Amino acid sequence: MGAGGPRRGVGPPDGGWGWMVLAACFVITGFAYGFPKAVSVFFRSLMRDFGAGYSDTAWVSSIMLAMLYGTGPVSSVLVTRFGCRPVMLAGGLLAAAGMILASFARRLLELYLTAGVLTGLGLALNFQPSLIMLGLYFERRRPLANGLAAAGSPVFLSALSPLGQVLLERFGWRGGFLLFGGLLLHCCACGAVMRPPPPGLGPPRRAGRAEDAAGDAPGDAGAAGARRNPRQAPPRGRARRRLLDVAVCTDRAFVVYVVTKFLMALGLFVPAILLVNYAKDAGVPDTDAAFLLSIVGFVDIVARPACGALAGLPRLRPHVPYLFSLALLANGLTDLCSARARSYGALVAFCVAFGLSYGMVGALQFEVLMAAVGAPRFPSALGLVLLVEAVAVLIGPPSAGRLVDALKNYEIIFYLAGSEVALSGVFMAAATYCCLRKQPRSPGATAGAATEGAASDTEDTEAEGDSEPLPAGTEEPGGLQALEMRSPRAGSVGAEVEAEAGPGQESV
């Protein structure tokens, strides 16, 4: 957070219709993370009807999760090309159609293609655009909004699993899949409320933001003048916009975040997956062992919005990457300290600590990415991050399962998972402090920052006089192209510097 505040009449609304967007994002996040796990209640019936083993049946959830993570770049391209709302409407129809078609499946392969591929792709096309829209509607309250939206995951997981069990007992797995397909049509309703913010509302221009040191590419501050009057920007700049901005990979803050997420995903989900079986092997009754996951879920529900509100405090928000690192380190140390827990009381204490740190990670992970790359590059950045995370998810938990089968020892698995998560936290903190704390600023950026304060009064007068409606016949930019007019990091750096360049100054 910088010393400057948002100017009058600009900036995300941080409320109003944004609360409807937040509610829709809460539902979408719940479906995206809770649905692949909730369908596991049907696995025994599927094994009986198809004569398959547990590993073969579990591929339904695995494919669904792989589609959710692995199709991130595809979702980024579609969002950039068509906008968030059309992509979410199409994704909701795909997700519902996949479950409805799965209810008529006669072979496991048909389940893989319908419930796995179609539904997973539909959830992916809803999840990513919802986070993008959340970033457009919230700036000052964005950490709290991210925390509240992330709380949809434990809430829906706690609700969908019992609902699936009831549907299975009453209608069988085919009826349950059919009704779950109808339930996923709510994603279309959530997509319908994702209207873009009004043209006059965009992320505010702030002076001396602390995030610039962590996320802006060199030259962004020097190009601030090109953003003062968006209608003076050259129209060719939008024509050069890429559907997938892979140039974000050159951003040091993004690279640090990707490495952190890869290390984190290797071990973060392993303890939760193995917890119930680990407790049963320790002699805990089946009912009490299953209740351990409920403890994690209840603590997670409270931790996510609380951590989001904490990260939104003015003194803490500039240091959110360090808070994220602390959450990862706490989660890793929890795994390491609980590797030898055998009593039920010790396992309950582990679940409370794990749920708290896990909720903090879930609340902060996308806030850190938004602050690092900015709203215009967030779609491409999120898609690439999810793709990398998909690779880690396909390596970590399956490898842990094979090690358990080979060694018959859960203690080593907890040590490995905890070490990976703790290492990701240490890496994030060290890289942020050493590489991102003092990024070099270009001479043009310094000159631009020096002249910005002197011209502020003139800018305010010009902005008030330049607020008349666009001439008739002028089209409002569609899709994410409108972000170039609303965000402090709009478009590519090259286009901004080219717009700022005057006589005697070459565009870079």
Short mmCIF file of C-alpha atoms in Angstrom, two decimals, residues 30-491:
data_model
loop_
_atom_site.label_atom_id
_atom_site.label_comp_id
_atom_site.label_asym_id
_atom_site.label_seq_id
_atom_site.Cartn_x
_atom_site.Cartn_y
_atom_site.Cartn_z
CA GLY A 30 -16.80 -24.34 -3.60
CA PHE A 31 -17.76 -26.34 -6.67
CA ALA A 32 -14.25 -26.27 -8.16
CA TYR A 33 -12.47 -27.60 -5.09
CA GLY A 34 -15.26 -29.51 -3.35
CA PHE A 35 -16.93 -31.32 -6.23
CA PRO A 36 -14.03 -33.59 -7.31
CA LYS A 37 -13.71 -34.83 -3.72
CA ALA A 38 -17.45 -35.12 -3.13
CA VAL A 39 -17.99 -37.60 -5.98
CA SER A 40 -15.79 -40.09 -4.10
CA VAL A 41 -18.87 -41.14 -2.09
CA PHE A 42 -20.11 -42.91 -5.24
CA PHE A 43 -16.93 -44.94 -5.76
CA ARG A 44 -18.05 -48.13 -4.01
CA SER A 45 -21.22 -48.31 -6.09
CA LEU A 46 -19.21 -47.68 -9.25
CA MET A 47 -16.76 -50.43 -8.30
CA ARG A 48 -19.63 -52.85 -7.80
CA ASP A 49 -21.50 -51.99 -11.01
CA PHE A 50 -18.44 -51.84 -13.29
CA GLY A 51 -16.41 -54.59 -11.60
CA ALA A 52 -13.43 -52.24 -11.26
CA GLY A 53 -10.89 -51.60 -8.54
CA TYR A 54 -10.61 -48.52 -6.37
CA SER A 55 -7.65 -47.11 -8.29
CA ASP A 56 -9.52 -47.40 -11.60
CA THR A 57 -12.60 -45.70 -10.18
CA ALA A 58 -10.59 -42.97 -8.46
CA TRP A 59 -9.37 -41.82 -11.89
CA VAL A 60 -12.71 -40.01 -12.25
CA SER A 61 -11.71 -37.50 -9.56
CA SER A 62 -8.11 -37.46 -10.73
CA ILE A 63 -9.07 -36.55 -14.29
CA MET A 64 -11.47 -33.90 -13.01
CA LEU A 65 -8.70 -32.28 -10.95
CA ALA A 66 -6.21 -32.60 -13.80
CA MET A 67 -8.62 -30.75 -16.08
CA LEU A 68 -9.22 -28.09 -13.43
CA TYR A 69 -5.50 -27.36 -13.10
CA GLY A 70 -4.10 -28.37 -16.48
CA THR A 71 -6.46 -26.38 -18.70
CA GLY A 72 -5.50 -23.07 -17.09
CA PRO A 73 -3.82 -21.66 -20.24
CA VAL A 74 -6.86 -22.63 -22.33
CA SER A 75 -9.11 -20.75 -19.93
CA SER A 76 -6.77 -17.76 -20.06
CA VAL A 77 -6.96 -17.63 -23.85
CA LEU A 78 -10.76 -17.89 -23.87
CA VAL A 79 -11.17 -15.22 -21.20
CA THR A 80 -8.89 -12.83 -23.08
CA ARG A 81 -10.73 -13.48 -26.34
CA PHE A 82 -14.38 -13.56 -25.21
CA GLY A 83 -14.52 -12.12 -21.68
CA CYS A 84 -15.35 -13.69 -18.34
CA ARG A 85 -19.13 -13.94 -18.49
CA PRO A 86 -19.49 -15.92 -21.78
CA VAL A 87 -16.72 -18.31 -20.73
CA MET A 88 -18.38 -18.95 -17.37
CA LEU A 89 -21.79 -19.55 -18.95
CA ALA A 90 -20.28 -22.07 -21.36
CA GLY A 91 -18.32 -23.68 -18.52
CA GLY A 92 -21.44 -24.11 -16.40
CA LEU A 93 -23.22 -25.85 -19.28
CA LEU A 94 -20.23 -28.13 -19.87
CA ALA A 95 -19.94 -29.06 -16.18
CA ALA A 96 -23.65 -29.88 -15.93
CA ALA A 97 -23.70 -31.76 -19.24
CA GLY A 98 -20.76 -33.89 -18.13
CA MET A 99 -22.50 -35.15 -14.99
CA ILE A 100 -25.83 -35.65 -16.77
CA LEU A 101 -24.19 -37.69 -19.52
CA ALA A 102 -22.22 -39.64 -16.91
CA SER A 103 -25.48 -40.87 -15.40
CA PHE A 104 -26.04 -42.87 -18.63
CA ALA A 105 -22.51 -44.30 -18.79
CA ARG A 106 -22.09 -48.04 -19.40
CA ARG A 107 -18.29 -48.22 -19.18
CA LEU A 108 -15.63 -46.58 -17.06
CA LEU A 109 -14.14 -44.96 -20.17
CA GLU A 110 -17.41 -43.12 -20.69
CA LEU A 111 -17.22 -41.90 -17.08
CA TYR A 112 -13.69 -40.67 -17.67
CA LEU A 113 -14.79 -38.66 -20.72
CA THR A 114 -17.99 -37.24 -19.22
CA ALA A 115 -17.61 -36.77 -15.45
CA GLY A 116 -13.84 -36.44 -15.75
CA VAL A 117 -13.06 -34.44 -18.88
CA LEU A 118 -16.28 -32.50 -19.55
CA THR A 119 -17.12 -31.65 -15.94
CA GLY A 120 -13.49 -30.86 -15.11
CA LEU A 121 -13.19 -28.55 -18.10
CA GLY A 122 -16.45 -26.83 -17.19
CA LEU A 123 -15.28 -26.23 -13.62
CA ALA A 124 -11.99 -24.83 -14.92
CA LEU A 125 -13.83 -22.41 -17.22
CA ASN A 126 -15.74 -21.13 -14.19
CA PHE A 127 -13.02 -21.03 -11.55
CA GLN A 128 -10.41 -18.88 -13.29
CA PRO A 129 -12.75 -16.14 -14.67
CA SER A 130 -14.42 -15.79 -11.27
CA LEU A 131 -11.08 -14.93 -9.66
CA ILE A 132 -10.34 -12.45 -12.45
CA MET A 133 -13.64 -10.64 -11.91
CA LEU A 134 -13.05 -10.55 -8.16
CA GLY A 135 -9.81 -8.67 -8.78
CA LEU A 136 -11.64 -6.11 -10.93
CA TYR A 137 -14.24 -5.32 -8.28
CA PHE A 138 -12.01 -5.19 -5.20
CA GLU A 139 -8.79 -3.31 -4.49
CA ARG A 140 -8.76 -2.00 -0.92
CA ARG A 141 -10.77 -4.97 0.40
CA ARG A 142 -9.27 -7.51 -1.99
CA PRO A 143 -7.52 -9.63 0.69
CA LEU A 144 -10.79 -9.97 2.60
CA ALA A 145 -12.66 -10.75 -0.63
CA ASN A 146 -10.16 -13.45 -1.54
CA GLY A 147 -10.44 -14.97 1.93
CA LEU A 148 -14.24 -15.04 1.83
CA ALA A 149 -14.28 -16.53 -1.66
CA ALA A 150 -11.74 -19.19 -0.67
CA ALA A 151 -14.00 -20.21 2.23
CA GLY A 152 -16.35 -21.71 -0.35
CA SER A 153 -14.04 -24.72 -0.67
CA PRO A 154 -14.44 -26.16 2.87
CA VAL A 155 -18.08 -25.09 3.10
CA PHE A 156 -19.09 -26.89 -0.09
CA LEU A 157 -16.95 -29.91 0.70
CA SER A 158 -18.72 -30.24 4.06
CA ALA A 159 -22.12 -29.95 2.34
CA LEU A 160 -21.65 -31.87 -0.92
CA SER A 161 -20.30 -35.09 0.60
CA PRO A 162 -23.31 -35.70 2.91
CA LEU A 163 -25.65 -34.63 0.11
CA GLY A 164 -24.04 -37.13 -2.23
CA GLN A 165 -24.48 -39.89 0.36
CA VAL A 166 -28.19 -39.08 0.71
CA LEU A 167 -28.67 -39.06 -3.07
CA LEU A 168 -26.81 -42.36 -3.37
CA GLU A 169 -29.05 -44.04 -0.81
CA ARG A 170 -32.26 -42.73 -2.37
CA PHE A 171 -31.61 -42.71 -6.11
CA GLY A 172 -28.44 -44.71 -6.68
CA TRP A 173 -25.29 -43.38 -8.29
CA ARG A 174 -27.01 -42.68 -11.63
CA GLY A 175 -29.70 -40.55 -10.00
CA GLY A 176 -27.08 -38.85 -7.87
CA PHE A 177 -24.98 -37.95 -10.91
CA LEU A 178 -28.08 -36.63 -12.70
CA LEU A 179 -29.06 -34.41 -9.76
CA PHE A 180 -25.47 -33.25 -9.29
CA GLY A 181 -25.54 -32.21 -12.94
CA GLY A 182 -28.60 -30.09 -12.28
CA LEU A 183 -26.86 -28.61 -9.25
CA LEU A 184 -23.92 -27.55 -11.41
CA LEU A 185 -26.26 -25.40 -13.51
CA HIS A 186 -25.95 -22.89 -10.68
CA CYS A 187 -22.56 -22.11 -12.21
CA CYS A 188 -24.44 -20.51 -15.11
CA ALA A 189 -26.34 -18.30 -12.68
CA CYS A 190 -23.04 -17.30 -11.08
CA GLY A 191 -21.60 -16.52 -14.49
CA ALA A 192 -24.60 -14.33 -15.34
CA VAL A 193 -23.85 -11.91 -12.49
CA MET A 194 -20.24 -11.40 -13.63
CA ARG A 195 -20.87 -8.16 -15.48
CA PRO A 196 -17.77 -6.01 -16.12
CA PRO A 197 -17.29 -2.93 -13.94
CA PRO A 198 -18.47 0.39 -15.44
CA PRO A 199 -15.91 1.97 -17.81
CA GLY A 200 -15.09 4.76 -15.34
CA LEU A 201 -14.18 2.33 -12.57
CA GLY A 202 -10.79 0.68 -12.60
CA PRO A 203 -7.89 0.03 -10.28
CA PRO A 204 -6.80 3.41 -8.88
CA ARG A 205 -3.50 5.04 -9.73
CA ARG A 206 -1.40 5.11 -6.59
CA ALA A 207 1.89 6.86 -5.89
CA GLY A 208 4.81 4.92 -4.48
CA ARG A 209 3.04 1.58 -4.13
CA ALA A 210 5.07 -1.00 -2.26
CA GLU A 211 3.88 -3.67 -4.66
CA ASP A 212 5.82 -2.01 -7.48
CA ALA A 213 9.00 -3.40 -6.03
CA ALA A 214 7.60 -6.91 -6.22
CA GLY A 215 5.44 -7.02 -9.28
CA ASP A 216 5.89 -4.20 -11.80
CA ALA A 217 8.22 -4.62 -14.69
CA PRO A 218 10.87 -1.90 -15.11
CA GLY A 219 9.49 1.13 -16.89
CA ASP A 220 5.92 0.90 -15.63
CA ALA A 221 6.26 3.96 -13.42
CA GLY A 222 7.86 5.95 -16.21
CA ALA A 223 4.87 5.20 -18.40
CA ALA A 224 2.37 6.51 -15.86
CA GLY A 225 1.64 9.50 -18.05
CA ALA A 226 0.31 7.24 -20.79
CA ARG A 227 -2.34 6.02 -18.37
CA ARG A 228 -3.60 9.42 -17.22
CA ASN A 229 -5.95 9.76 -20.15
CA PRO A 230 -6.79 6.27 -21.45
CA ARG A 231 -8.42 7.61 -24.62
CA GLN A 232 -5.10 9.11 -25.72
CA ALA A 233 -3.52 5.63 -25.81
CA PRO A 234 -2.75 4.48 -29.35
CA PRO A 235 -5.37 2.06 -30.66
CA ARG A 236 -2.62 -0.12 -32.06
CA GLY A 237 -1.66 -1.09 -28.50
CA ARG A 238 -4.81 -3.18 -28.11
CA ALA A 239 -4.33 -4.82 -31.47
CA ARG A 240 -1.00 -6.21 -30.30
CA ARG A 241 -2.47 -7.82 -27.18
CA ARG A 242 -1.69 -11.50 -26.92
CA LEU A 243 -4.28 -14.11 -26.04
CA LEU A 244 -1.79 -15.72 -23.65
CA ASP A 245 0.84 -13.34 -22.30
CA VAL A 246 3.80 -15.67 -21.79
CA ALA A 247 5.98 -12.58 -21.26
CA VAL A 248 4.79 -12.67 -17.66
CA CYS A 249 7.31 -15.49 -17.19
CA THR A 250 10.08 -12.87 -17.34
CA ASP A 251 8.70 -11.18 -14.22
CA ARG A 252 10.88 -12.15 -11.26
CA ALA A 253 7.95 -11.98 -8.83
CA PHE A 254 6.00 -14.41 -11.02
CA VAL A 255 8.93 -16.83 -11.28
CA VAL A 256 9.35 -16.83 -7.50
CA TYR A 257 5.64 -17.49 -7.08
CA VAL A 258 5.62 -20.37 -9.59
CA VAL A 259 8.56 -22.12 -7.92
CA THR A 260 6.89 -21.66 -4.53
CA LYS A 261 3.60 -23.11 -5.76
CA PHE A 262 5.30 -26.11 -7.35
CA LEU A 263 7.14 -27.00 -4.15
CA MET A 264 4.00 -26.37 -2.12
CA ALA A 265 1.75 -28.56 -4.29
CA LEU A 266 4.15 -31.50 -3.98
CA GLY A 267 3.32 -31.92 -0.30
CA LEU A 268 0.41 -29.69 0.74
CA PHE A 269 -2.41 -32.13 -0.09
CA VAL A 270 -0.68 -35.35 0.97
CA PRO A 271 -1.48 -35.28 4.74
CA ALA A 272 -5.17 -34.58 4.14
CA ILE A 273 -5.39 -37.46 1.66
CA LEU A 274 -3.66 -39.97 3.95
CA LEU A 275 -5.04 -38.71 7.28
CA VAL A 276 -8.00 -41.09 7.61
CA ASN A 277 -6.04 -44.22 6.70
CA TYR A 278 -3.17 -43.09 8.93
CA ALA A 279 -5.58 -42.75 11.88
CA LYS A 280 -7.14 -46.16 11.20
CA ASP A 281 -3.71 -47.80 11.16
CA ALA A 282 -3.02 -46.14 14.50
CA GLY A 283 -6.05 -47.96 15.97
CA VAL A 284 -8.57 -45.11 15.80
CA PRO A 285 -12.16 -46.29 15.13
CA ASP A 286 -13.50 -45.63 11.63
CA THR A 287 -16.09 -43.06 12.73
CA ASP A 288 -13.59 -41.08 14.78
CA ALA A 289 -11.04 -41.27 11.97
CA ALA A 290 -13.52 -39.84 9.46
CA PHE A 291 -14.38 -37.04 11.89
CA LEU A 292 -10.77 -35.81 11.74
CA LEU A 293 -11.36 -34.43 8.24
CA SER A 294 -14.44 -32.61 9.53
CA ILE A 295 -12.26 -30.92 12.15
CA VAL A 296 -9.89 -29.77 9.42
CA GLY A 297 -12.85 -28.45 7.41
CA PHE A 298 -14.42 -26.54 10.32
CA VAL A 299 -11.14 -24.84 11.23
CA ASP A 300 -10.50 -24.10 7.55
CA ILE A 301 -13.89 -22.36 7.23
CA VAL A 302 -12.98 -19.93 10.01
CA ALA A 303 -9.32 -19.48 9.07
CA ARG A 304 -9.79 -18.34 5.47
CA PRO A 305 -11.95 -15.21 5.96
CA ALA A 306 -10.10 -14.36 9.18
CA CYS A 307 -6.75 -14.51 7.43
CA GLY A 308 -8.14 -12.47 4.53
CA ALA A 309 -9.27 -9.75 6.93
CA LEU A 310 -5.88 -9.82 8.66
CA ALA A 311 -4.01 -9.49 5.36
CA GLY A 312 -6.12 -6.46 4.46
CA LEU A 313 -4.85 -4.40 7.39
CA PRO A 314 -2.85 -1.39 6.15
CA ARG A 315 0.30 -2.36 8.03
CA LEU A 316 0.25 -5.99 6.86
CA ARG A 317 -0.89 -5.74 3.27
CA PRO A 318 2.47 -4.65 1.83
CA HIS A 319 3.96 -7.73 3.50
CA VAL A 320 1.45 -10.33 2.28
CA PRO A 321 4.20 -12.42 0.58
CA TYR A 322 5.87 -12.84 3.96
CA LEU A 323 2.54 -13.73 5.57
CA PHE A 324 2.05 -16.34 2.85
CA SER A 325 5.54 -17.68 3.57
CA LEU A 326 4.72 -17.87 7.27
CA ALA A 327 1.56 -19.87 6.51
CA LEU A 328 3.52 -22.33 4.35
CA LEU A 329 6.22 -22.69 6.99
CA ALA A 330 3.61 -23.28 9.70
CA ASN A 331 1.90 -25.93 7.58
CA GLY A 332 5.18 -27.73 6.88
CA LEU A 333 6.25 -27.66 10.52
CA THR A 334 2.84 -29.02 11.53
CA ASP A 335 3.41 -32.05 9.30
CA LEU A 336 6.93 -32.55 10.63
CA CYS A 337 5.92 -32.29 14.29
CA SER A 338 2.94 -34.61 13.88
CA ALA A 339 4.67 -37.38 11.95
CA ARG A 340 4.77 -39.57 15.06
CA ALA A 341 1.32 -38.67 16.41
CA ARG A 342 -0.49 -41.89 17.30
CA SER A 343 -3.06 -40.98 19.95
CA TYR A 344 -6.43 -39.53 19.02
CA GLY A 345 -5.78 -36.37 21.04
CA ALA A 346 -2.53 -35.75 19.19
CA LEU A 347 -4.28 -36.28 15.86
CA VAL A 348 -7.00 -33.78 16.81
CA ALA A 349 -4.34 -31.21 17.70
CA PHE A 350 -2.68 -31.87 14.34
CA CYS A 351 -6.00 -31.34 12.53
CA VAL A 352 -6.57 -27.99 14.27
CA ALA A 353 -3.07 -26.73 13.44
CA PHE A 354 -3.20 -28.13 9.92
CA GLY A 355 -6.63 -26.63 9.23
CA LEU A 356 -5.48 -23.22 10.46
CA SER A 357 -2.33 -23.12 8.34
CA TYR A 358 -4.08 -24.72 5.36
CA GLY A 359 -6.80 -22.07 5.51
CA MET A 360 -4.20 -19.31 5.63
CA VAL A 361 -2.52 -20.71 2.52
CA GLY A 362 -5.83 -20.96 0.69
CA ALA A 363 -6.81 -17.39 1.59
CA LEU A 364 -3.51 -15.80 0.55
CA GLN A 365 -2.33 -17.74 -2.50
CA PHE A 366 -4.26 -15.79 -5.14
CA GLU A 367 -3.93 -12.47 -3.35
CA VAL A 368 -0.14 -12.80 -3.60
CA LEU A 369 -0.39 -13.54 -7.33
CA MET A 370 -2.75 -10.62 -7.98
CA ALA A 371 -0.43 -8.22 -6.17
CA ALA A 372 2.60 -9.57 -8.03
CA VAL A 373 1.42 -9.36 -11.65
CA GLY A 374 -1.56 -6.98 -11.68
CA ALA A 375 -5.06 -7.35 -13.10
CA PRO A 376 -4.31 -7.34 -16.88
CA ARG A 377 -1.69 -10.07 -16.65
CA PHE A 378 -3.53 -12.07 -13.98
CA PRO A 379 -5.50 -14.27 -16.45
CA SER A 380 -2.36 -15.44 -18.22
CA ALA A 381 -0.41 -15.74 -14.98
CA LEU A 382 -3.13 -17.77 -13.27
CA GLY A 383 -3.41 -20.14 -16.22
CA LEU A 384 0.32 -20.82 -16.27
CA VAL A 385 0.43 -21.26 -12.49
CA LEU A 386 -2.41 -23.79 -12.56
CA LEU A 387 -0.62 -25.72 -15.30
CA VAL A 388 2.55 -25.95 -13.22
CA GLU A 389 0.51 -26.87 -10.16
CA ALA A 390 -1.19 -29.65 -12.13
CA VAL A 391 2.20 -31.24 -12.77
CA ALA A 392 3.06 -31.08 -9.06
CA VAL A 393 -0.32 -32.51 -8.02
CA LEU A 394 0.12 -35.43 -10.41
CA ILE A 395 3.59 -36.10 -8.91
CA GLY A 396 3.13 -35.54 -5.17
CA PRO A 397 0.07 -37.47 -3.93
CA PRO A 398 0.48 -40.49 -6.28
CA SER A 399 4.15 -40.79 -5.29
CA ALA A 400 3.18 -40.65 -1.64
CA GLY A 401 0.65 -43.42 -2.17
CA ARG A 402 3.25 -45.62 -3.83
CA LEU A 403 5.70 -45.01 -0.99
CA VAL A 404 3.05 -46.01 1.55
CA ASP A 405 2.39 -49.23 -0.35
CA ALA A 406 6.10 -49.99 -0.57
CA LEU A 407 7.26 -48.95 2.91
CA LYS A 408 4.08 -49.47 4.96
CA ASN A 409 5.16 -46.40 6.92
CA TYR A 410 3.27 -43.11 7.10
CA GLU A 411 5.91 -41.35 9.18
CA ILE A 412 8.32 -40.94 6.27
CA ILE A 413 5.52 -39.55 4.08
CA PHE A 414 4.69 -36.86 6.63
CA TYR A 415 8.37 -35.94 6.90
CA LEU A 416 8.68 -35.62 3.12
CA ALA A 417 5.45 -33.63 2.69
CA GLY A 418 6.28 -31.30 5.57
CA SER A 419 9.79 -30.71 4.26
CA GLU A 420 8.50 -29.77 0.81
CA VAL A 421 5.91 -27.31 2.13
CA ALA A 422 8.33 -25.77 4.65
CA LEU A 423 10.96 -25.42 1.92
CA SER A 424 8.46 -23.56 -0.26
CA GLY A 425 7.81 -21.10 2.57
CA VAL A 426 11.50 -20.51 3.22
CA PHE A 427 12.14 -20.04 -0.50
CA MET A 428 9.28 -17.55 -0.85
CA ALA A 429 10.49 -15.44 2.06
CA ALA A 430 14.16 -15.53 1.06
CA ALA A 431 13.50 -14.80 -2.61
CA THR A 432 11.12 -11.95 -1.77
CA TYR A 433 13.64 -10.37 0.58
CA CYS A 434 16.73 -10.84 -1.60
CA CYS A 435 15.39 -10.52 -5.16
CA LEU A 436 12.19 -8.49 -4.99
CA ARG A 437 12.65 -6.10 -2.08
CA LYS A 438 14.79 -3.63 -4.06
CA GLN A 439 14.17 -4.01 -7.75
CA PRO A 440 16.11 -1.49 -9.87
CA ARG A 441 14.12 1.43 -11.22
CA SER A 442 14.86 2.92 -14.60
CA PRO A 443 15.94 6.60 -14.88
CA GLY A 444 12.77 7.33 -16.82
CA ALA A 445 10.72 5.89 -13.98
CA THR A 446 12.43 8.20 -11.49
CA ALA A 447 11.85 11.23 -13.69
CA GLY A 448 8.23 10.26 -14.23
CA ALA A 449 7.66 9.87 -10.49
CA ALA A 450 9.29 13.27 -9.83
CA THR A 451 7.07 15.13 -12.27
CA GLU A 452 3.88 13.31 -11.33
CA GLY A 453 3.39 15.14 -8.04
CA ALA A 454 3.89 18.59 -9.62
CA ALA A 455 1.29 17.92 -12.26
CA SER A 456 -1.31 16.35 -9.97
CA ASP A 457 -3.54 19.44 -9.73
CA THR A 458 -3.61 19.82 -13.51
CA GLU A 459 -4.41 16.12 -13.91
CA ASP A 460 -7.37 16.34 -11.56
CA THR A 461 -8.78 19.30 -13.50
CA GLU A 462 -8.29 17.54 -16.82
CA ALA A 463 -9.82 14.32 -15.49
CA GLU A 464 -12.94 16.12 -14.30
CA GLY A 465 -13.30 17.91 -17.62
CA ASP A 466 -12.66 14.73 -19.57
CA SER A 467 -15.49 12.69 -18.05
CA GLU A 468 -18.05 13.29 -20.78
CA PRO A 469 -19.59 10.18 -22.42
CA LEU A 470 -17.96 8.66 -25.45
CA PRO A 471 -19.22 9.82 -28.83
CA ALA A 472 -22.05 7.88 -30.37
CA GLY A 473 -20.95 4.87 -32.34
CA THR A 474 -17.82 4.34 -30.26
CA GLU A 475 -17.69 0.77 -29.05
CA GLU A 476 -16.72 0.00 -25.49
CA PRO A 477 -13.76 -2.39 -25.36
CA GLY A 478 -14.93 -5.94 -24.88
CA GLY A 479 -13.50 -8.85 -22.94
CA LEU A 480 -10.30 -8.17 -21.09
CA GLN A 481 -9.25 -5.47 -23.53
CA ALA A 482 -11.11 -3.06 -21.29
CA LEU A 483 -8.57 -3.79 -18.60
CA GLU A 484 -6.02 -1.76 -20.54
CA MET A 485 -8.07 1.32 -19.66
CA ARG A 486 -8.67 0.35 -16.04
CA SER A 487 -5.50 -1.09 -14.59
CA PRO A 488 -2.18 0.42 -13.49
CA ARG A 489 -0.40 -2.35 -15.36
CA ALA A 490 -2.53 -2.27 -18.50
CA GLY A 491 -1.19 -3.79 -21.65
#
